[in-house]
Amino acid sequence: MSCAIWDERVALFAGGDLETDEAAAVERHLIRCAACSALAAELRSGLDGLREAHAEPLAAEHYAAVRGRVLAELATPPRQRVVWTWAGAAGLAVAAAAAWVVFGVMRPAAMPVPELPRLVAVAPKVERPAPRERGSNRPFKSRKRIGWQANAPAPLGKVGKVGQTLSSVNRRVEPILTAAVEDSPVRMVQLATADPNVVIYWLFEEKGEER
Amino acid sequence: MKTLALAAVEAGDEPEGRDSTLEAARAGDRAAFDLLMRRHERLVLGTAYRLAGNLEDAQDASQEVFLRLYRNLAKLDTGNLAAWLYRVTVNVCHDARRRRPSTVPVDDAAELAAAGGDPQQRADEAERKALLLRSLRMLSEKERAAVVLRDMEGLSTADVAGVLGSSVGTVRSQISKARLKMRDFVERYSRRRL
């Protein structure tokens, strides 16, 4: 009967799996303990037997059989893949046809095409204010009243009347427009849509010579 | 870091880091892949045989390992091929056992004892080896894998830990317990025969 507390260390020692100092401790114990020494001898013998058994080669035909099966398997898939590819394509076609039938039948009436926006007003071209003279006490008037040419079928280049009263809706964009006008000769076009709640403001800047 | 044991397994005539056979196999050369299988078949089938316990299951597992090798050729790191093959072999054998549990009883010392013949008369080397291999079946899957890789394939404890995804300490514990179990099995068998 070996010492239970040494068993696992002896097992590792037999396979050469202990660090030097641990192996030295086990060796010292084995000198004193006949049971553990016998255990170590049995374990070593068993490990030698395992290695010898494992070293005996299998018959070549066993290896060849595996190789043959693998190569045969590799030779087979392309055909299967083609079959599966066609099957997949056919499945997709069926699914697409079903979707067309289902959603085609259930599709609501075609959405009405909205009317194109209609030009309703053109803001005048605003000139930059003259720079304030040095020493002048007159306050600088930065805000300019934006005029509109309502329902203007005229070309965009035509300037509307300055000072024309803005509608209540237009008043909300006036500060923004004014700020833009102060920095650059911006012009604005108001476009109405079929939906009375949607009004389009087109801000643009003219550059170059006026036509 | 690759240790000497695995480096020796992978060593060939090719310069380090380059494997023309592997490159050719990657390019779709079936003859090169056949050569690659021949180079590693002892590793794969030998390990699978010890893990599975019978040749039929080992061949099935080896086939699966090589098919996985083929599918993963493009992604494989040449320097770690042996470690990759060991890992996949262990995993495939574990998966196969989970799907199809072994029909061999765990404690089959009695079965061996009843198999006939006087062990003292038949205590030749072949019988002893067969008994030792039989004792592998007494182990848990992880213990068996650790023993096969360490004591039969000769990998270092660190390499075994790398292949099994365990710590070195865990592998040492598995190995020591497994060796003691196997020794106990052999001893019990011998006692019953007396």
Tab-separated table of C-alpha atoms in Angstrom, chain A residues 2 7-9 11-19 22 38-39 42-56 58-59 61-71 73-75 78, chain B residues 30 33-34 37-38 41-42 45-47 49-50 55-56 58-60 62-64 66-67 70 125 128-130 132-133 135-136 147-148 150-153 157 172-173 175-177 179-180 182-183 187:
chain	number	residue	atom	x	y	z
A	2	SER	CA	1.514	3.309	-1.120
A	7	ASP	CA	0.299	8.929	-5.171
A	8	GLU	CA	-0.349	11.764	-7.597
A	9	ARG	CA	3.183	13.104	-7.296
A	11	ALA	CA	2.316	9.325	-10.941
A	12	LEU	CA	3.690	12.559	-12.346
A	13	PHE	CA	7.226	11.556	-11.395
A	14	ALA	CA	6.893	8.312	-13.314
A	15	GLY	CA	6.108	10.217	-16.474
A	16	GLY	CA	8.782	12.856	-15.953
A	17	ASP	CA	6.239	15.595	-15.369
A	18	LEU	CA	7.673	17.105	-12.185
A	19	GLU	CA	9.940	20.097	-11.832
A	22	GLU	CA	9.571	18.275	-6.816
A	38	ALA	CA	6.773	-0.263	-6.244
A	39	LEU	CA	3.979	2.023	-7.418
A	42	GLU	CA	4.456	-0.197	-11.989
A	43	LEU	CA	3.524	3.218	-13.398
A	44	ARG	CA	6.747	3.433	-15.383
A	45	SER	CA	6.214	-0.044	-16.744
A	46	GLY	CA	2.660	0.842	-17.707
A	47	LEU	CA	3.734	4.009	-19.486
A	48	ASP	CA	6.423	2.117	-21.386
A	49	GLY	CA	3.832	-0.449	-22.413
A	50	LEU	CA	1.445	2.251	-23.586
A	51	ARG	CA	4.127	3.906	-25.709
A	52	GLU	CA	5.158	0.604	-27.217
A	53	ALA	CA	1.573	-0.320	-28.003
A	54	HIS	CA	0.940	3.054	-29.576
A	55	ALA	CA	4.154	2.891	-31.580
A	56	GLU	CA	3.008	-0.235	-33.375
A	58	LEU	CA	-1.609	0.350	-38.031
A	59	ALA	CA	-1.866	-1.544	-41.270
A	61	GLU	CA	-4.734	-0.305	-45.665
A	62	HIS	CA	-6.429	1.514	-42.773
A	63	TYR	CA	-4.735	4.770	-43.675
A	64	ALA	CA	-5.448	4.216	-47.354
A	65	ALA	CA	-9.116	3.604	-46.590
A	66	VAL	CA	-9.394	6.972	-44.847
A	67	ARG	CA	-7.618	8.790	-47.654
A	68	GLY	CA	-9.792	7.101	-50.225
A	69	ARG	CA	-12.976	8.070	-48.405
A	70	VAL	CA	-11.851	11.674	-48.036
A	71	LEU	CA	-10.886	12.024	-51.689
A	73	GLU	CA	-16.047	12.817	-50.578
A	74	LEU	CA	-14.163	15.742	-52.064
A	75	ALA	CA	-14.936	14.519	-55.553
A	78	PRO	CA	-19.397	19.767	-56.635
B	30	ARG	CA	-5.904	17.201	-54.877
B	33	PHE	CA	-3.856	17.362	-50.427
B	34	ASP	CA	-3.416	13.595	-50.638
B	37	MET	CA	-3.035	13.592	-45.589
B	38	ARG	CA	-0.258	11.026	-45.875
B	41	GLU	CA	-2.417	10.418	-41.203
B	42	ARG	CA	-0.480	8.678	-38.459
B	45	LEU	CA	-5.745	8.114	-37.231
B	46	GLY	CA	-3.382	7.030	-34.457
B	47	THR	CA	-4.779	9.575	-32.024
B	49	TYR	CA	-7.846	5.195	-32.636
B	50	ARG	CA	-6.687	5.616	-29.055
B	55	LEU	CA	-10.780	1.309	-35.732
B	56	GLU	CA	-14.132	1.896	-37.373
B	58	ALA	CA	-11.372	6.151	-35.613
B	59	GLN	CA	-11.583	6.020	-39.404
B	60	ASP	CA	-14.871	7.918	-39.377
B	62	SER	CA	-10.196	10.773	-39.282
B	63	GLN	CA	-12.291	11.260	-42.400
B	64	GLU	CA	-14.102	14.125	-40.719
B	66	PHE	CA	-9.341	15.645	-43.034
B	67	LEU	CA	-12.509	17.052	-44.555
B	70	TYR	CA	-9.653	20.681	-46.571
B	125	GLU	CA	3.758	-8.788	-24.174
B	128	ARG	CA	-0.094	-6.777	-21.530
B	129	LYS	CA	-0.285	-4.078	-24.152
B	130	ALA	CA	-3.872	-4.936	-24.951
B	132	LEU	CA	-3.056	-1.310	-21.004
B	133	LEU	CA	-4.925	-0.009	-24.031
B	135	SER	CA	-7.456	0.551	-19.396
B	136	LEU	CA	-7.785	3.757	-21.409
B	147	VAL	CA	-2.990	10.631	-21.526
B	148	VAL	CA	-3.137	9.897	-25.243
B	150	ARG	CA	1.045	13.208	-23.327
B	151	ASP	CA	1.964	9.564	-22.802
B	152	MET	CA	1.319	8.120	-26.239
B	153	GLU	CA	1.809	10.966	-28.696
B	157	THR	CA	2.286	19.076	-20.865
B	172	ARG	CA	-1.074	17.589	-14.820
B	173	SER	CA	-3.932	16.750	-12.500
B	175	ILE	CA	-2.627	12.944	-16.209
B	176	SER	CA	-1.723	11.923	-12.673
B	177	LYS	CA	-5.258	10.753	-11.887
B	179	ARG	CA	-2.219	7.061	-14.667
B	180	LEU	CA	-3.333	5.930	-11.246
B	182	MET	CA	-5.088	2.789	-15.313
B	183	ARG	CA	-2.658	1.204	-12.934
B	187	GLU	CA	-3.968	-4.425	-10.834
